[in-house]
Amino acid sequence: MALTRRKLLLGAATVSATWLTWSGVPAWGLAPAPPQEQFMQVSALLVNHRLDARVGARMAAAAAQKFPQYAQMMKSIIGIANAKQARQVEDFFADIPAGPLQDFAHWIIFAWYSGCSSPKKDAQVFAYETALTYQTTADAVAIPSYGFSGPNQWGRPIVPLTPMPSF
């Protein structure tokens, strides 16, 4: 099979045209993503650490499913923080009314620190390495490994074999 210059140019033009055509088409059948920007804004107010946006997107999706009044709760917390001109959680957390809104704020804080949605067996895990509880000890905690030459070298020491007896 010989590849001529004309076939190469025709193939390149076809691939380019296909890419240009399909790159502008919206993703059909995909559900719209929950408003992650608001969730990250509330998270930044409630948790005074550098937060990972990818983990925040997973948490926002889980929060939208777990809390029926998700959008209203987000607006309420942002409104309370703006009214107090808050820069950190201590500036406005006492003004969040007890009940579902405060439970939601506690859930966000718990999720960022633990990396999961609840302490139950059926919890959804968002992160391990980027969980804030892990971050405080990341420099001292060894990564578990069962390899003979890996970190901590978990396993029995290798005992040299004795020579086989000759009969």
mmCIF file of C-alpha atoms in Angstrom:
data_model
loop_
_atom_site.group_PDB
_atom_site.id
_atom_site.type_symbol
_atom_site.label_atom_id
_atom_site.label_comp_id
_atom_site.label_asym_id
_atom_site.label_seq_id
_atom_site.Cartn_x
_atom_site.Cartn_y
_atom_site.Cartn_z
ATOM 1 C CA MET A 1 0.000 0.000 0.000
ATOM 2 C CA ALA A 2 1.575 3.225 -1.114
ATOM 3 C CA LEU A 3 0.859 6.483 0.638
ATOM 4 C CA THR A 4 0.874 9.375 -1.775
ATOM 5 C CA ARG A 5 1.063 13.034 -0.956
ATOM 6 C CA ARG A 6 -2.529 13.505 -2.153
ATOM 7 C CA LYS A 7 -3.825 10.760 0.222
ATOM 8 C CA LEU A 8 -1.850 12.210 3.130
ATOM 9 C CA LEU A 9 -3.242 15.716 2.565
ATOM 10 C CA LEU A 10 -6.776 14.365 2.136
ATOM 11 C CA GLY A 11 -6.495 12.356 5.352
ATOM 12 C CA ALA A 12 -5.097 15.328 7.299
ATOM 13 C CA ALA A 13 -7.887 17.565 5.970
ATOM 14 C CA THR A 14 -10.529 14.995 6.956
ATOM 15 C CA VAL A 15 -9.159 14.643 10.484
ATOM 16 C CA SER A 16 -8.941 18.436 10.896
ATOM 17 C CA ALA A 17 -12.471 18.998 9.607
ATOM 18 C CA THR A 18 -13.844 16.280 11.877
ATOM 19 C CA TRP A 19 -12.071 17.741 14.894
ATOM 20 C CA LEU A 20 -13.324 21.271 14.133
ATOM 21 C CA THR A 21 -16.876 19.999 13.633
ATOM 22 C CA TRP A 22 -17.098 17.939 16.821
ATOM 23 C CA SER A 23 -15.182 20.301 19.094
ATOM 24 C CA GLY A 24 -17.991 22.865 18.964
ATOM 25 C CA VAL A 25 -20.766 20.380 19.681
ATOM 26 C CA PRO A 26 -22.041 20.375 23.281
ATOM 27 C CA ALA A 27 -21.814 17.163 25.261
ATOM 28 C CA TRP A 28 -25.263 15.681 24.761
ATOM 29 C CA GLY A 29 -26.757 13.569 27.508
ATOM 30 C CA LEU A 30 -24.502 14.867 30.256
ATOM 31 C CA ALA A 31 -26.139 16.422 33.284
ATOM 32 C CA PRO A 32 -25.088 19.995 34.015
ATOM 33 C CA ALA A 33 -22.472 20.250 36.719
ATOM 34 C CA PRO A 34 -23.481 21.790 40.049
ATOM 35 C CA PRO A 35 -22.182 25.312 40.688
ATOM 36 C CA GLN A 36 -18.688 24.466 41.854
ATOM 37 C CA GLU A 37 -17.575 28.095 42.081
ATOM 38 C CA GLN A 38 -20.050 28.846 44.882
ATOM 39 C CA PHE A 39 -19.046 25.683 46.711
ATOM 40 C CA MET A 40 -15.366 26.605 46.521
ATOM 41 C CA GLN A 41 -16.189 30.134 47.717
ATOM 42 C CA VAL A 42 -18.073 28.785 50.747
ATOM 43 C CA SER A 43 -15.351 26.214 51.367
ATOM 44 C CA ALA A 44 -12.669 28.901 51.321
ATOM 45 C CA LEU A 45 -14.649 30.839 53.919
ATOM 46 C CA LEU A 46 -15.227 27.802 56.160
ATOM 47 C CA VAL A 47 -11.787 26.172 55.829
ATOM 48 C CA ASN A 48 -8.682 28.346 56.075
ATOM 49 C CA HIS A 49 -6.429 26.189 53.876
ATOM 50 C CA ARG A 50 -5.435 25.842 50.246
ATOM 51 C CA LEU A 51 -8.140 23.634 48.731
ATOM 52 C CA ASP A 52 -8.050 21.409 45.659
ATOM 53 C CA ALA A 53 -10.650 22.378 43.039
ATOM 54 C CA ARG A 54 -10.965 18.808 41.705
ATOM 55 C CA VAL A 55 -11.843 17.487 45.157
ATOM 56 C CA GLY A 56 -14.207 20.442 45.561
ATOM 57 C CA ALA A 57 -16.040 19.447 42.384
ATOM 58 C CA ARG A 58 -16.633 15.934 43.759
ATOM 59 C CA MET A 59 -17.790 17.369 47.093
ATOM 60 C CA ALA A 60 -20.124 19.838 45.371
ATOM 61 C CA ALA A 61 -21.746 17.035 43.373
ATOM 62 C CA ALA A 62 -22.209 14.953 46.532
ATOM 63 C CA ALA A 63 -23.578 17.923 48.481
ATOM 64 C CA ALA A 64 -26.102 18.657 45.731
ATOM 65 C CA GLN A 65 -27.419 15.095 46.074
ATOM 66 C CA LYS A 66 -27.280 14.914 49.878
ATOM 67 C CA PHE A 67 -28.872 18.273 50.726
ATOM 68 C CA PRO A 68 -32.183 19.104 49.019
ATOM 69 C CA GLN A 69 -31.811 22.862 49.655
ATOM 70 C CA TYR A 70 -28.186 22.930 48.451
ATOM 71 C CA ALA A 71 -28.390 26.062 46.280
ATOM 72 C CA GLN A 72 -30.315 28.045 48.899
ATOM 73 C CA MET A 73 -27.896 26.996 51.662
ATOM 74 C CA MET A 74 -24.927 28.131 49.592
ATOM 75 C CA LYS A 75 -26.499 31.533 49.003
ATOM 76 C CA SER A 76 -27.404 31.873 52.689
ATOM 77 C CA ILE A 77 -23.864 31.149 53.914
ATOM 78 C CA ILE A 78 -22.359 33.523 51.353
ATOM 79 C CA GLY A 79 -24.907 36.179 52.358
ATOM 80 C CA ILE A 80 -24.052 35.811 56.063
ATOM 81 C CA ALA A 81 -20.325 36.022 55.309
ATOM 82 C CA ASN A 82 -20.793 39.089 53.088
ATOM 83 C CA ALA A 83 -22.923 40.827 55.708
ATOM 84 C CA LYS A 84 -20.142 40.354 58.267
ATOM 85 C CA GLN A 85 -17.423 41.159 55.682
ATOM 86 C CA ALA A 86 -15.828 37.869 56.714
ATOM 87 C CA ARG A 87 -12.410 36.773 55.551
ATOM 88 C CA GLN A 88 -12.228 33.604 57.667
ATOM 89 C CA VAL A 89 -14.589 31.229 59.429
ATOM 90 C CA GLU A 90 -14.210 32.812 62.872
ATOM 91 C CA ASP A 91 -15.644 36.094 61.565
ATOM 92 C CA PHE A 92 -19.101 34.721 60.744
ATOM 93 C CA PHE A 93 -19.610 31.099 61.878
ATOM 94 C CA ALA A 94 -21.391 32.108 65.113
ATOM 95 C CA ASP A 95 -24.014 33.919 63.005
ATOM 96 C CA ILE A 96 -25.010 30.820 61.028
ATOM 97 C CA PRO A 97 -28.339 29.731 62.534
ATOM 98 C CA ALA A 98 -28.486 26.320 64.205
ATOM 99 C CA GLY A 99 -30.259 23.624 62.246
ATOM 100 C CA PRO A 100 -29.883 22.483 58.648
ATOM 101 C CA LEU A 101 -27.724 25.441 57.604
ATOM 102 C CA GLN A 102 -25.206 24.904 60.391
ATOM 103 C CA ASP A 103 -25.279 21.150 59.744
ATOM 104 C CA PHE A 104 -24.435 21.859 56.114
ATOM 105 C CA ALA A 105 -21.514 24.096 57.145
ATOM 106 C CA HIS A 106 -20.265 21.374 59.517
ATOM 107 C CA TRP A 107 -20.568 18.810 56.696
ATOM 108 C CA ILE A 108 -18.381 20.948 54.408
ATOM 109 C CA ILE A 109 -15.734 21.327 57.111
ATOM 110 C CA PHE A 110 -15.862 17.592 57.924
ATOM 111 C CA ALA A 111 -15.625 16.635 54.253
ATOM 112 C CA TRP A 112 -12.531 18.759 53.646
ATOM 113 C CA TYR A 113 -10.739 17.495 56.736
ATOM 114 C CA SER A 114 -11.669 13.811 56.504
ATOM 115 C CA GLY A 115 -11.871 13.462 52.733
ATOM 116 C CA CYS A 116 -15.208 11.628 52.894
ATOM 117 C CA SER A 117 -18.902 12.404 53.256
ATOM 118 C CA SER A 118 -19.565 10.777 56.643
ATOM 119 C CA PRO A 119 -18.024 8.465 59.223
ATOM 120 C CA LYS A 120 -20.392 5.640 58.205
ATOM 121 C CA LYS A 121 -19.577 2.517 56.183
ATOM 122 C CA ASP A 122 -21.424 3.780 53.124
ATOM 123 C CA ALA A 123 -19.541 7.098 52.980
ATOM 124 C CA GLN A 124 -18.443 8.524 49.670
ATOM 125 C CA VAL A 125 -14.681 9.106 49.565
ATOM 126 C CA PHE A 126 -13.515 12.338 47.951
ATOM 127 C CA ALA A 127 -9.792 12.343 48.702
ATOM 128 C CA TYR A 128 -7.108 10.682 50.765
ATOM 129 C CA GLU A 129 -3.856 12.414 50.071
ATOM 130 C CA THR A 130 -5.443 15.871 49.817
ATOM 131 C CA ALA A 131 -7.601 15.453 52.931
ATOM 132 C CA LEU A 132 -6.580 18.128 55.404
ATOM 133 C CA THR A 133 -6.221 15.696 58.310
ATOM 134 C CA TYR A 134 -3.631 13.777 56.304
ATOM 135 C CA GLN A 135 -1.827 16.968 55.281
ATOM 136 C CA THR A 136 -0.778 17.761 58.853
ATOM 137 C CA THR A 137 1.231 14.535 59.068
ATOM 138 C CA ALA A 138 2.140 13.996 55.414
ATOM 139 C CA ASP A 139 5.850 14.492 56.066
ATOM 140 C CA ALA A 140 5.952 11.927 58.888
ATOM 141 C CA VAL A 141 3.546 9.196 57.741
ATOM 142 C CA ALA A 142 5.130 6.462 55.693
ATOM 143 C CA ILE A 143 3.198 5.136 52.749
ATOM 144 C CA PRO A 144 2.243 1.526 53.580
ATOM 145 C CA SER A 145 3.755 -1.023 51.275
ATOM 146 C CA TYR A 146 4.071 -4.788 51.307
ATOM 147 C CA GLY A 147 7.044 -4.793 48.979
ATOM 148 C CA PHE A 148 10.331 -6.244 50.185
ATOM 149 C CA SER A 149 12.270 -3.210 49.041
ATOM 150 C CA GLY A 150 9.619 -0.488 49.529
ATOM 151 C CA PRO A 151 8.936 1.947 52.343
ATOM 152 C CA ASN A 152 9.064 0.297 55.789
ATOM 153 C CA GLN A 153 9.906 -3.007 54.092
ATOM 154 C CA TRP A 154 6.930 -4.758 55.631
ATOM 155 C CA GLY A 155 7.558 -8.473 55.590
ATOM 156 C CA ARG A 156 9.798 -11.085 57.069
ATOM 157 C CA PRO A 157 13.512 -10.825 56.517
ATOM 158 C CA ILE A 158 14.723 -13.063 53.768
ATOM 159 C CA VAL A 159 16.536 -16.021 55.256
ATOM 160 C CA PRO A 160 19.290 -17.519 53.121
ATOM 161 C CA LEU A 161 18.650 -21.067 52.012
ATOM 162 C CA THR A 162 20.854 -23.796 53.363
ATOM 163 C CA PRO A 163 22.589 -25.952 50.790
ATOM 164 C CA MET A 164 20.675 -29.021 49.724
ATOM 165 C CA PRO A 165 22.021 -32.236 51.248
ATOM 166 C CA SER A 166 23.721 -34.638 48.894
ATOM 167 C CA PHE A 167 22.980 -38.335 49.171
#
